[in-house]
Coordinates of N, CA and C in Angstrom, one line a residue:
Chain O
X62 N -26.1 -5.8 9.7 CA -25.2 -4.6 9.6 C -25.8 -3.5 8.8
X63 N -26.1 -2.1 9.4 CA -26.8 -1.0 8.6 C -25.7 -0.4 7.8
X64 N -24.1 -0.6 7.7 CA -23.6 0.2 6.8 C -23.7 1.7 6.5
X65 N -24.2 2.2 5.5 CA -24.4 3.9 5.4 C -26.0 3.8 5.3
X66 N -26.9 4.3 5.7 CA -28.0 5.1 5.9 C -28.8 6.1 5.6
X67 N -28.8 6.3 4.7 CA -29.4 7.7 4.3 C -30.9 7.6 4.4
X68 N -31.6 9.4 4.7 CA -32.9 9.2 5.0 C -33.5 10.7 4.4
X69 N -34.1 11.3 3.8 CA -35.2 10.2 3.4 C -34.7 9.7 2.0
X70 N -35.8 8.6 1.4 CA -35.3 7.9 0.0 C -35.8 8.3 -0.6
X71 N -36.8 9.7 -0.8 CA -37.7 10.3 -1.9 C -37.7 11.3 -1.1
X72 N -38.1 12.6 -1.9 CA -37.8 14.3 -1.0 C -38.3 14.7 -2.6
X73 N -39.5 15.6 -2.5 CA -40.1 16.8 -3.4 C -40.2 18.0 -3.1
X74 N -39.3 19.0 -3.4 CA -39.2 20.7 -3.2 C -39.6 21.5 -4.2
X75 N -39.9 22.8 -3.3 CA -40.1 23.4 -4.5 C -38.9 24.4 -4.3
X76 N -38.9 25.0 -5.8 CA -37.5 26.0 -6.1 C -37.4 27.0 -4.3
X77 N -36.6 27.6 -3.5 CA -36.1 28.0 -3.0 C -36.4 27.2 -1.6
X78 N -37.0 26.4 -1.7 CA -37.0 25.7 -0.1 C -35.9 25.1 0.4
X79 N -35.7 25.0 1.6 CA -34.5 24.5 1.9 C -34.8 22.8 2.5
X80 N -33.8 22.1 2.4 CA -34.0 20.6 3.5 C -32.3 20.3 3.3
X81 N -32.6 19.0 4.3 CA -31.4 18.5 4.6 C -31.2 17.1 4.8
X82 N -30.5 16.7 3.6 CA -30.1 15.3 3.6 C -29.5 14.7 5.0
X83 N -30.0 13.2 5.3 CA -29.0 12.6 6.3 C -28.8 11.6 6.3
X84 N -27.2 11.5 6.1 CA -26.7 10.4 6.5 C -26.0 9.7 7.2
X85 N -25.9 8.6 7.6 CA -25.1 8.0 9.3 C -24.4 7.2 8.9
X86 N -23.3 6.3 9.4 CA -22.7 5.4 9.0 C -22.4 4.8 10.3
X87 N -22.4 3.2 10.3 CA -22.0 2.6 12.2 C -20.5 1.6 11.8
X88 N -19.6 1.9 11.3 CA -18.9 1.4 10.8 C -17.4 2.5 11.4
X89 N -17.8 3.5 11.7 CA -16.8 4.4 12.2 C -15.2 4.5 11.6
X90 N -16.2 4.7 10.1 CA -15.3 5.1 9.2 C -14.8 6.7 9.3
X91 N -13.5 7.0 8.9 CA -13.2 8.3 8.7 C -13.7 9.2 7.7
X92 N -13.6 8.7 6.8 CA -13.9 9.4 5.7 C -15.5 9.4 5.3
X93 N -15.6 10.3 5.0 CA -17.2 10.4 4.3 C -17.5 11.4 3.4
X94 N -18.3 11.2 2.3 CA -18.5 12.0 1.1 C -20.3 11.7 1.0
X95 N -20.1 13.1 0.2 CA -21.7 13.3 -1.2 C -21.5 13.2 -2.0
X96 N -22.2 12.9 -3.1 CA -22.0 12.4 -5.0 C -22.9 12.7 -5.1
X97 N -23.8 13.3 -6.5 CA -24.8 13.4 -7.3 C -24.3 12.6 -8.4
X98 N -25.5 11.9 -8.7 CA -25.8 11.4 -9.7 C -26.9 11.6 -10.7
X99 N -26.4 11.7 -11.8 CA -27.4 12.5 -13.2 C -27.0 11.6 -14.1
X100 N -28.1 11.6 -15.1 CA -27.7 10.3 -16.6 C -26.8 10.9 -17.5
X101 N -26.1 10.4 -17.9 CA -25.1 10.6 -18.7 C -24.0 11.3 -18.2
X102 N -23.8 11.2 -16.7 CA -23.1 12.2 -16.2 C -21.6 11.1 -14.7
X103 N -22.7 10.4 -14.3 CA -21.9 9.5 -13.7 C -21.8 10.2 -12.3
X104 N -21.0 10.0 -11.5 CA -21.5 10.5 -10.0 C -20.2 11.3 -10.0
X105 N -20.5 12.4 -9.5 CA -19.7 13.6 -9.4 C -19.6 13.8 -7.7
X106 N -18.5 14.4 -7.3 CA -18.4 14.9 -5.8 C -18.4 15.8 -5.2
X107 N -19.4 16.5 -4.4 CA -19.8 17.5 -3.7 C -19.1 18.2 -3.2
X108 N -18.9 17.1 -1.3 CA -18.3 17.6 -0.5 C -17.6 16.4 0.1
X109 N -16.7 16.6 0.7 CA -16.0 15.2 1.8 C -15.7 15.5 3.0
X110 N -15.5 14.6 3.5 CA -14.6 15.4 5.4 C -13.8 13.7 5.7
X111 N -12.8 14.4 6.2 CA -12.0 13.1 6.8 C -11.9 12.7 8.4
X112 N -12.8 13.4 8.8 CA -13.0 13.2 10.3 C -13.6 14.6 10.6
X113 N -14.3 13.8 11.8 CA -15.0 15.4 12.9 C -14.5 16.9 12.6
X114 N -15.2 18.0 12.1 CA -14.7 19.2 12.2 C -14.0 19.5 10.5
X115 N -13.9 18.3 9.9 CA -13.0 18.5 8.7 C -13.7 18.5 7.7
X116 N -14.1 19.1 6.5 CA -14.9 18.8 5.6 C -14.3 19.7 4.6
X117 N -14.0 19.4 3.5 CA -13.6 20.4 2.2 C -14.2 20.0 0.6
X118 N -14.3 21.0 -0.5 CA -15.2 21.0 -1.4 C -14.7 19.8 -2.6
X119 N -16.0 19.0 -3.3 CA -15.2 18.2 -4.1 C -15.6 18.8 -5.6
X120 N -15.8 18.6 -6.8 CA -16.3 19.2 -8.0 C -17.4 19.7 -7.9
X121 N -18.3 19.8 -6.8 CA -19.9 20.3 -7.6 C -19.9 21.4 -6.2
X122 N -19.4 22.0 -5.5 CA -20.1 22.0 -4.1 C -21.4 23.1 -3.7
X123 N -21.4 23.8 -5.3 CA -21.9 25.2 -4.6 C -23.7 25.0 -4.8
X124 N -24.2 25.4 -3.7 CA -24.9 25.4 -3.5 C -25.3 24.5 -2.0
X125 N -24.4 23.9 -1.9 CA -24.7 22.6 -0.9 C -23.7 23.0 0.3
X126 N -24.6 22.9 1.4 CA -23.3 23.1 3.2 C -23.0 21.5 3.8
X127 N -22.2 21.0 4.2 CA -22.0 20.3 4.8 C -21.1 20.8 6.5
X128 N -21.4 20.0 7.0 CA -20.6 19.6 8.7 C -20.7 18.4 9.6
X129 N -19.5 18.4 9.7 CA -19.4 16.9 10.6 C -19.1 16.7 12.0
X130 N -20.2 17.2 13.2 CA -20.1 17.3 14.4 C -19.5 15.7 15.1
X131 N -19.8 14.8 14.3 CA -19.3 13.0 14.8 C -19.0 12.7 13.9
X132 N -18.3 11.6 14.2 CA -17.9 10.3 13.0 C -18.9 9.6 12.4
X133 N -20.0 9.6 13.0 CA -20.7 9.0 12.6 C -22.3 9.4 11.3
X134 N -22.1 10.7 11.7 CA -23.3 11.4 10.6 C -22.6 12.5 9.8
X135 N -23.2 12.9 9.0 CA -22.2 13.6 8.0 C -23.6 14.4 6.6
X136 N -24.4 14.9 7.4 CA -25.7 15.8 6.9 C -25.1 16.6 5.8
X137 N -26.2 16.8 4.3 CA -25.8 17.5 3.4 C -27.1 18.6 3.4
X138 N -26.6 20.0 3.8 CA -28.1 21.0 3.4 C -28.1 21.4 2.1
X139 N -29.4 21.8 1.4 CA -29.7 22.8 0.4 C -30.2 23.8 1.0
X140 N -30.0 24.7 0.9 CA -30.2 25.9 1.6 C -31.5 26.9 0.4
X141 N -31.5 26.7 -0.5 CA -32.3 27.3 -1.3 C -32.5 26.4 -2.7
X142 N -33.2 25.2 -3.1 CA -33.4 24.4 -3.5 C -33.8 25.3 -5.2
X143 N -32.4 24.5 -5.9 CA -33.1 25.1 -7.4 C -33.1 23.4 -8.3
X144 N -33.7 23.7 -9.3 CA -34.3 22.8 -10.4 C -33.2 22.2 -10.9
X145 N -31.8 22.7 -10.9 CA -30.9 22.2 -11.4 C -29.5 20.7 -10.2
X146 N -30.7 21.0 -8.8 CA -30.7 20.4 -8.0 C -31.0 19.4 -8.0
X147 N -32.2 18.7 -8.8 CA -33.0 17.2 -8.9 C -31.5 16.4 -9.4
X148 N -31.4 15.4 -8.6 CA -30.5 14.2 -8.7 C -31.0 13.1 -7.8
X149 N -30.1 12.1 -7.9 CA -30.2 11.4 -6.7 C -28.6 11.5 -6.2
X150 N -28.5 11.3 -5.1 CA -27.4 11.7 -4.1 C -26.9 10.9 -3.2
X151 N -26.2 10.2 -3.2 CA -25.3 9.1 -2.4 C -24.2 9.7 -1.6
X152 N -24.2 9.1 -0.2 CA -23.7 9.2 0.5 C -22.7 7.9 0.8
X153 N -21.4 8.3 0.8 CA -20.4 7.5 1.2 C -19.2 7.4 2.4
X154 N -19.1 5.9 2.0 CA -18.0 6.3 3.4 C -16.8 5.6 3.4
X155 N -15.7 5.6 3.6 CA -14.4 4.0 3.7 C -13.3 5.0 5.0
X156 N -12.9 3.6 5.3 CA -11.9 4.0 6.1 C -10.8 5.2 6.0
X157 N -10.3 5.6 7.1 CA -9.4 6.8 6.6 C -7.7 6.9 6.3
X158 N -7.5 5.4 5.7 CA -6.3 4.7 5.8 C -5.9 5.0 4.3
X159 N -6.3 5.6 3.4 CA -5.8 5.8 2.1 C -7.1 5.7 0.7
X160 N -6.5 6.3 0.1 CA -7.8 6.4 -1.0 C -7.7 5.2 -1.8
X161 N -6.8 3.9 -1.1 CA -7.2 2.7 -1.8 C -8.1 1.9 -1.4
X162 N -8.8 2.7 -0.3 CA -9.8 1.5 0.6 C -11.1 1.8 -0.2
X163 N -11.8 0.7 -0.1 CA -13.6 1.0 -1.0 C -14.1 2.0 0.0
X164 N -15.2 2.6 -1.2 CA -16.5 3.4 -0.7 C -17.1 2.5 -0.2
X165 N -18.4 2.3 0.8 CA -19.2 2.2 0.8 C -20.4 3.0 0.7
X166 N -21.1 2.5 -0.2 CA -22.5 3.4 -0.6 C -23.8 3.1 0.2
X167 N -24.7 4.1 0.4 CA -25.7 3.9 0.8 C -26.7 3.8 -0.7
X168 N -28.4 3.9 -0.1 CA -29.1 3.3 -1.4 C -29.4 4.5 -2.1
X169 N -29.1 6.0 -1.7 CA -29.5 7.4 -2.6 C -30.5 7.7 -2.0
X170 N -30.9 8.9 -2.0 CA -31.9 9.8 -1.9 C -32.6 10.6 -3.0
X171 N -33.6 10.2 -3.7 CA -33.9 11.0 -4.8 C -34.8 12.2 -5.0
X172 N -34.0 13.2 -5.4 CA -34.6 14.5 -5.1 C -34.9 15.4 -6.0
X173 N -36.3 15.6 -6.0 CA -36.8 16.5 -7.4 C -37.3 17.9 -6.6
X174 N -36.9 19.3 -7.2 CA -37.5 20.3 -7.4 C -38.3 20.7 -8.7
X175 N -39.1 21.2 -7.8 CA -40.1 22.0 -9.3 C -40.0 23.2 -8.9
Chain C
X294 N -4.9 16.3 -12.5 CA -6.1 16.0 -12.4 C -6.6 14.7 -12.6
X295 N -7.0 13.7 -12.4 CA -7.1 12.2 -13.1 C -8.5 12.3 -13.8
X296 N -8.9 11.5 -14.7 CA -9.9 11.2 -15.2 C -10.1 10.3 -15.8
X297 N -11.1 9.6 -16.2 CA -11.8 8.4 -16.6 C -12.8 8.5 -17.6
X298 N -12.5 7.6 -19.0 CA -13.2 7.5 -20.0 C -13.8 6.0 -20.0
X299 N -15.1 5.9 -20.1 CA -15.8 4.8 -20.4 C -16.1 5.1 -21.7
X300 N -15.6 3.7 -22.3 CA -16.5 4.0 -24.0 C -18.1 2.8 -24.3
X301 N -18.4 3.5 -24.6 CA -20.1 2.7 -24.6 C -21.1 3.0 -23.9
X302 N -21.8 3.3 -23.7 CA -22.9 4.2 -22.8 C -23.5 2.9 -22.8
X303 N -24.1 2.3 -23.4 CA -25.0 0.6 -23.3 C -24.3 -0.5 -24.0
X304 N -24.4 -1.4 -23.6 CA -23.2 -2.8 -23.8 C -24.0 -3.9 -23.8
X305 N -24.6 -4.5 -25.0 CA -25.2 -5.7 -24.9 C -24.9 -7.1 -25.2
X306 N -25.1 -7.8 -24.3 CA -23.9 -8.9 -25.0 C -24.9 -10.4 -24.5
X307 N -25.4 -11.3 -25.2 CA -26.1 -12.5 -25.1 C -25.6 -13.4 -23.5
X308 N -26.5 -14.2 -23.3 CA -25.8 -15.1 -21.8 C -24.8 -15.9 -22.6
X309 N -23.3 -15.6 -21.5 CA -22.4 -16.8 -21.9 C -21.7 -16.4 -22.8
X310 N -21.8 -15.3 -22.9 CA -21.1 -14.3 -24.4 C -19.7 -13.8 -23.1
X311 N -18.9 -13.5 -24.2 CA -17.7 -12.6 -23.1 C -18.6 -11.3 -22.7
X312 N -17.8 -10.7 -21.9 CA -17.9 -9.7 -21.9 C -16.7 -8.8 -21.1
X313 N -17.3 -7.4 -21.9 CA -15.9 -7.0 -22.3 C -16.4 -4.9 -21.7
X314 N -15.9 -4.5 -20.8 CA -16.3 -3.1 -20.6 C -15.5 -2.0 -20.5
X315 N -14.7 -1.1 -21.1 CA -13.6 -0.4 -21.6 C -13.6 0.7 -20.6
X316 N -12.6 1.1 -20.1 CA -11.8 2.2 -19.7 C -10.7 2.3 -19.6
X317 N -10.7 4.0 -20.1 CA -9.5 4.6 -19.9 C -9.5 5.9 -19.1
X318 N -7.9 5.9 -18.7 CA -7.4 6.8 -17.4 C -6.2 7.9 -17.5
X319 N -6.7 9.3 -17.2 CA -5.4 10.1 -17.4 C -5.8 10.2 -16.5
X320 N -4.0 9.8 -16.1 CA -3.1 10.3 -14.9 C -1.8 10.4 -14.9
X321 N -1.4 11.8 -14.3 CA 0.2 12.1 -14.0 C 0.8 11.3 -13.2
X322 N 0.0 10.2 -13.1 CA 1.2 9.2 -11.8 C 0.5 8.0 -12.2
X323 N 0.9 6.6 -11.7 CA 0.1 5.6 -11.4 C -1.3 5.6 -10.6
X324 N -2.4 5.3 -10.8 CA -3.1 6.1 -10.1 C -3.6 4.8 -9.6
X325 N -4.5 4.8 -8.0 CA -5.3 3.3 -8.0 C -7.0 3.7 -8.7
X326 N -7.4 2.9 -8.7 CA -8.1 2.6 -10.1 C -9.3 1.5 -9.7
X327 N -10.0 1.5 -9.9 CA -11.7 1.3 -9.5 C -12.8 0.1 -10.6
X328 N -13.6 -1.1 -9.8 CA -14.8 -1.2 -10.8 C -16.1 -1.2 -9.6
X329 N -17.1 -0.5 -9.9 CA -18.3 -0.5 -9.0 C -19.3 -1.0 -10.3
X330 N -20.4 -1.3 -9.2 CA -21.2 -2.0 -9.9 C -22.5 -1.2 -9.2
X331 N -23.4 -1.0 -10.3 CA -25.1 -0.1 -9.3 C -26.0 -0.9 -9.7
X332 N -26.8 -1.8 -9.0 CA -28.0 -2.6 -9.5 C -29.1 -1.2 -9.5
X333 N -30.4 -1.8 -10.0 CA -31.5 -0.7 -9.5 C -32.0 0.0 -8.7
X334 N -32.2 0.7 -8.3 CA -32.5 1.0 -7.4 C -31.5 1.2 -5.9
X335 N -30.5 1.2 -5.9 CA -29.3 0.4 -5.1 C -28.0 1.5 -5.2
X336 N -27.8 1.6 -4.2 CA -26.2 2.4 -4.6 C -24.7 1.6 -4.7
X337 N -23.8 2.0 -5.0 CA -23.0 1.2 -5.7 C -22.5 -0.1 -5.1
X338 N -21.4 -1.0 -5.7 CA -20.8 -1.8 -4.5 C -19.3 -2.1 -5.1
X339 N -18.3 -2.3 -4.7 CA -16.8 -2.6 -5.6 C -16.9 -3.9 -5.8
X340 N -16.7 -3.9 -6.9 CA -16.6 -5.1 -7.9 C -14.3 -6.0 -7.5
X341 N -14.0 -4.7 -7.7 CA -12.5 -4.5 -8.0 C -12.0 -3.5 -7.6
X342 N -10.5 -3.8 -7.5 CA -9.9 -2.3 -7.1 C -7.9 -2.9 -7.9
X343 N -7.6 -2.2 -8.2 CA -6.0 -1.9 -8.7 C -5.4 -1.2 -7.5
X344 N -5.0 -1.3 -7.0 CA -3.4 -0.6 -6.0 C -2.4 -1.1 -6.2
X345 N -1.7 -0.9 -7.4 CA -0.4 -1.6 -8.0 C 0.3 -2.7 -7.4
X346 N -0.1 -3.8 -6.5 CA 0.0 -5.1 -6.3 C 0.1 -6.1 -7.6
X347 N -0.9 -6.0 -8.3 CA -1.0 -7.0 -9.5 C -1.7 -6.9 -10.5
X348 N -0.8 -6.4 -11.1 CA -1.4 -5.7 -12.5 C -3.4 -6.5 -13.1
X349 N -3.2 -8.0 -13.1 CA -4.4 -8.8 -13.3 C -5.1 -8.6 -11.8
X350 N -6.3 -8.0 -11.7 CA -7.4 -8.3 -10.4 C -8.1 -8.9 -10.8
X351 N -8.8 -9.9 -9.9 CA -9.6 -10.8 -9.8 C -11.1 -9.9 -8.8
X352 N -11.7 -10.0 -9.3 CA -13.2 -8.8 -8.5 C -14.1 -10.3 -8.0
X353 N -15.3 -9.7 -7.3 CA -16.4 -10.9 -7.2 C -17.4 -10.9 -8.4
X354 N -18.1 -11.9 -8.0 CA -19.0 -12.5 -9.6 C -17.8 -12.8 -10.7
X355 N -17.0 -13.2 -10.7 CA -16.1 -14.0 -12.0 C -15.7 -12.7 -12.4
X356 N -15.7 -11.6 -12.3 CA -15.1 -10.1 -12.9 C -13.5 -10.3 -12.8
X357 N -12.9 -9.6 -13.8 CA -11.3 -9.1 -13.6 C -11.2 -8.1 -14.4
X358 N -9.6 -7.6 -14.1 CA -9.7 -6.1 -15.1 C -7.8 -6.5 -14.8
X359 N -7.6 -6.0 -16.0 CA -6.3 -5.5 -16.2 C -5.6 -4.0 -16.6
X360 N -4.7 -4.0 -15.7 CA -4.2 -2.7 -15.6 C -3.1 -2.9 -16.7
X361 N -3.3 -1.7 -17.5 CA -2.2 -1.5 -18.6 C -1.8 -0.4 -18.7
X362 N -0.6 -0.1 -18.2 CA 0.2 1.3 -18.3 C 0.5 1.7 -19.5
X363 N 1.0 1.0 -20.5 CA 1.3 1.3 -21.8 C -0.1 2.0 -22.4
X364 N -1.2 1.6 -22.1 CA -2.5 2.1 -23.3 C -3.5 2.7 -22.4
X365 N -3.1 3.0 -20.7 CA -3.5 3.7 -19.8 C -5.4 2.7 -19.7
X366 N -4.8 1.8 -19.7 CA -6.4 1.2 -19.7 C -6.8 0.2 -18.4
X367 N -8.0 0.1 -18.2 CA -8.4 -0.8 -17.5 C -9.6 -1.4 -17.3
X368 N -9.4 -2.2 -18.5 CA -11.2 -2.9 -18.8 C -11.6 -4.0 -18.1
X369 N -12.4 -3.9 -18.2 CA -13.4 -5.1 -17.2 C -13.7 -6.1 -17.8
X370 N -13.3 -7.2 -17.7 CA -14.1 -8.6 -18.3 C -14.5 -9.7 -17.6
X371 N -15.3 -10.3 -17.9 CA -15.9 -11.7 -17.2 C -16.1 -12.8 -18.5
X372 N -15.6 -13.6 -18.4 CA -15.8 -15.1 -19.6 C -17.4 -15.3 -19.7
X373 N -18.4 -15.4 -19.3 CA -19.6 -15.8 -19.2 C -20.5 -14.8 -19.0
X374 N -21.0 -14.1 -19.3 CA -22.3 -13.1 -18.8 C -23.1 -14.0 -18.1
X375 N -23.8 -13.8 -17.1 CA -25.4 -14.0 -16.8 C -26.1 -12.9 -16.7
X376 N -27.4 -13.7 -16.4 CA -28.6 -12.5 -16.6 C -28.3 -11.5 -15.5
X377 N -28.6 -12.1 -14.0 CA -27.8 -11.3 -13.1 C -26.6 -10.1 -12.8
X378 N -26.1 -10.2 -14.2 CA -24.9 -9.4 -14.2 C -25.4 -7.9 -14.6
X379 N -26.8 -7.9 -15.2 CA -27.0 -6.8 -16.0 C -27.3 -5.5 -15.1
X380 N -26.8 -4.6 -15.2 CA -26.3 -3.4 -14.0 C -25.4 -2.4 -15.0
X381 N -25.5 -1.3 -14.0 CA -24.2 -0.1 -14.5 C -23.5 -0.4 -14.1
X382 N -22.5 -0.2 -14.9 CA -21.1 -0.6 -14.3 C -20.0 0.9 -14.3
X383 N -19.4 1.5 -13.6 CA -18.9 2.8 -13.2 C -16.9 2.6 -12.8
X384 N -16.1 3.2 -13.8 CA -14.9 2.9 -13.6 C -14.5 4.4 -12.9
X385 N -13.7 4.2 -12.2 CA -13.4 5.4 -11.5 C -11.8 5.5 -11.1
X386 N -11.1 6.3 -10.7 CA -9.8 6.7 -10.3 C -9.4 7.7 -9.4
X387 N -8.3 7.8 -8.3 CA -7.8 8.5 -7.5 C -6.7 8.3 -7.5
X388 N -6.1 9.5 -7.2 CA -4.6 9.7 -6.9 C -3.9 9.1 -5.5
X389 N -3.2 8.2 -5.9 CA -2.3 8.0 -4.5 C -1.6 8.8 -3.9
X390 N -1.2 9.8 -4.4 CA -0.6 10.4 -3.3 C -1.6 11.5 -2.5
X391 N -0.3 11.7 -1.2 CA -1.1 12.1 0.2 C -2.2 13.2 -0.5
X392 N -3.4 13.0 0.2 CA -4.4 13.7 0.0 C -5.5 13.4 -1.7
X393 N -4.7 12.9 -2.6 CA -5.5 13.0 -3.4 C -6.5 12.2 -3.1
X394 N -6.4 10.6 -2.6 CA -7.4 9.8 -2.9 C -8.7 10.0 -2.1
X395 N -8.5 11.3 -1.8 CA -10.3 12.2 -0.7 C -11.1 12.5 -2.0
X396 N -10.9 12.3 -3.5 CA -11.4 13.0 -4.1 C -11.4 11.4 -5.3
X397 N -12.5 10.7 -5.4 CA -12.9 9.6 -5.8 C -13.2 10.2 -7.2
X398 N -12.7 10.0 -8.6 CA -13.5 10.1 -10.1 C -14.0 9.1 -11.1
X399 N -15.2 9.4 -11.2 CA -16.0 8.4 -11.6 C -16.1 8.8 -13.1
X400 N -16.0 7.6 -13.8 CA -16.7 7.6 -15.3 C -18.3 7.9 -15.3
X401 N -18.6 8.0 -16.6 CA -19.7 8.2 -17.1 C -20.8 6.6 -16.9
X402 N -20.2 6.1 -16.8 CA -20.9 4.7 -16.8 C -21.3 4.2 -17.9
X403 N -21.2 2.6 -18.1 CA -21.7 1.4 -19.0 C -22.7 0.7 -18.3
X404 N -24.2 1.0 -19.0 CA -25.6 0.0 -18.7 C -24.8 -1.2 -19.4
X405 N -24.7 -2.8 -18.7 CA -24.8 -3.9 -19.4 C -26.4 -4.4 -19.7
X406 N -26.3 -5.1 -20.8 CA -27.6 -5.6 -20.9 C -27.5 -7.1 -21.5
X407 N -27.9 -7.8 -20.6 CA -27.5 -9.4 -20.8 C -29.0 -10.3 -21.8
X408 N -29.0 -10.6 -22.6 CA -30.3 -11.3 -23.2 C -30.1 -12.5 -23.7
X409 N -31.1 -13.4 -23.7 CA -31.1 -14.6 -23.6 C -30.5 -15.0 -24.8

């Protein structure tokens, strides 16, 4: 069972480059989110979507685009990569039956700008 | 708005020792209520979950947590540490009603650290 997905697991930019996180889920879950994670900070939320076409902002979002053409992938861009960007970044996902079902996590993506 | 206080940034407790991992929750409502666990390297996994069924949950690996509305708490305990247990541990919270729980809040997190 692949669960959530994310790719790549290590990513090095420099300040204004752009890339794009991805991640998939085979579980055809509704819901899906981004988190950053930083020390002493705990994982904070980007962006979410509750299905195809749906996506709205969670505490952190600016700087970051998301869109969700399937149920199944749910890509996070940086469009202009700054320093204050290095985290690692988890992608999630749980059914779309209520916010008492689990996340499932993927393993993070760790991303450093210089 | 909900939010979640973990107190202790590192938590070390001998094998076999209790253990014992603190949070607290403001919320305008009953809220459901969270334990995740992050080994190394690894992204999280649920330990536990509260959805006002039963105030005592029972999580996997010997974990439970009790929900207390009086002192807004919901700490984490296991009778026996093992070595294996040593991980972050992340309490978190969402609002039940319609639409809130799209927006998951996570504590700061507790490193346990288990020694012989």
């Amino acid at each position: 069972n692949a669960g959530v997905t994310q790719t790549p697991k290590f990513q090095v930019l420099k300040t204004g480059q752009s890339m794009t996180l991805q991640c998939a889920q085979d579980m055809n879950h509704e819901y899906m989110s981004w988190y950053r994670q930083d020390p002493g900070m705990g994982l904070r939320l980007i962006h979410y979507s509750v299905g195809a076409g749906i996506t709205d902002q969670g505490e952190v979002p600016n700087g970051y685009n998301v869109s969700r053409s399937t149920t199944e992938d749910f890509p996070l861009r940086l469009l202009s990569a700054a320093p204050s960007q290095t985290s690692v970044y988890f992608c999630a996902s749980r059914t779309g039956q209520g916010g008492n079902s689990p996340l499932h996590f993927g393993n993070g993506t760790r991303l450093t700008v210089t | 708005a909900q939010s979640v206080t973990q107190l202790g940034s590192h938590v070390s407790v001998s094998e076999g020792a209790l253990v014992l991992l603190r949070c607290n929750y403001s919320s305008s409502v009953p809220p459901y209520l969270f334990w995740y666990v992050q080994y190394p390297n690894q992204g999280l996994q649920l330990l536990l979950k509260y959805t006002s069924a039963a105030t005592l949950v029972k999580g996997i690996n010997g974990f439970e947590a009790e929900f207390k509305k009086s002192e807004t708490s919901f700490h984490l305990t296991k009778p026996s540490a093992h070595m294996s247990d040593a991980a972050e541990y992340f309490c978190a919270v969402s609002d039940p009603r319609a639409g809130g729980g799209n927006k998951l809040t996570f504590g700061t997190g507790t490193q346990l650290k288990v020694e012989l």
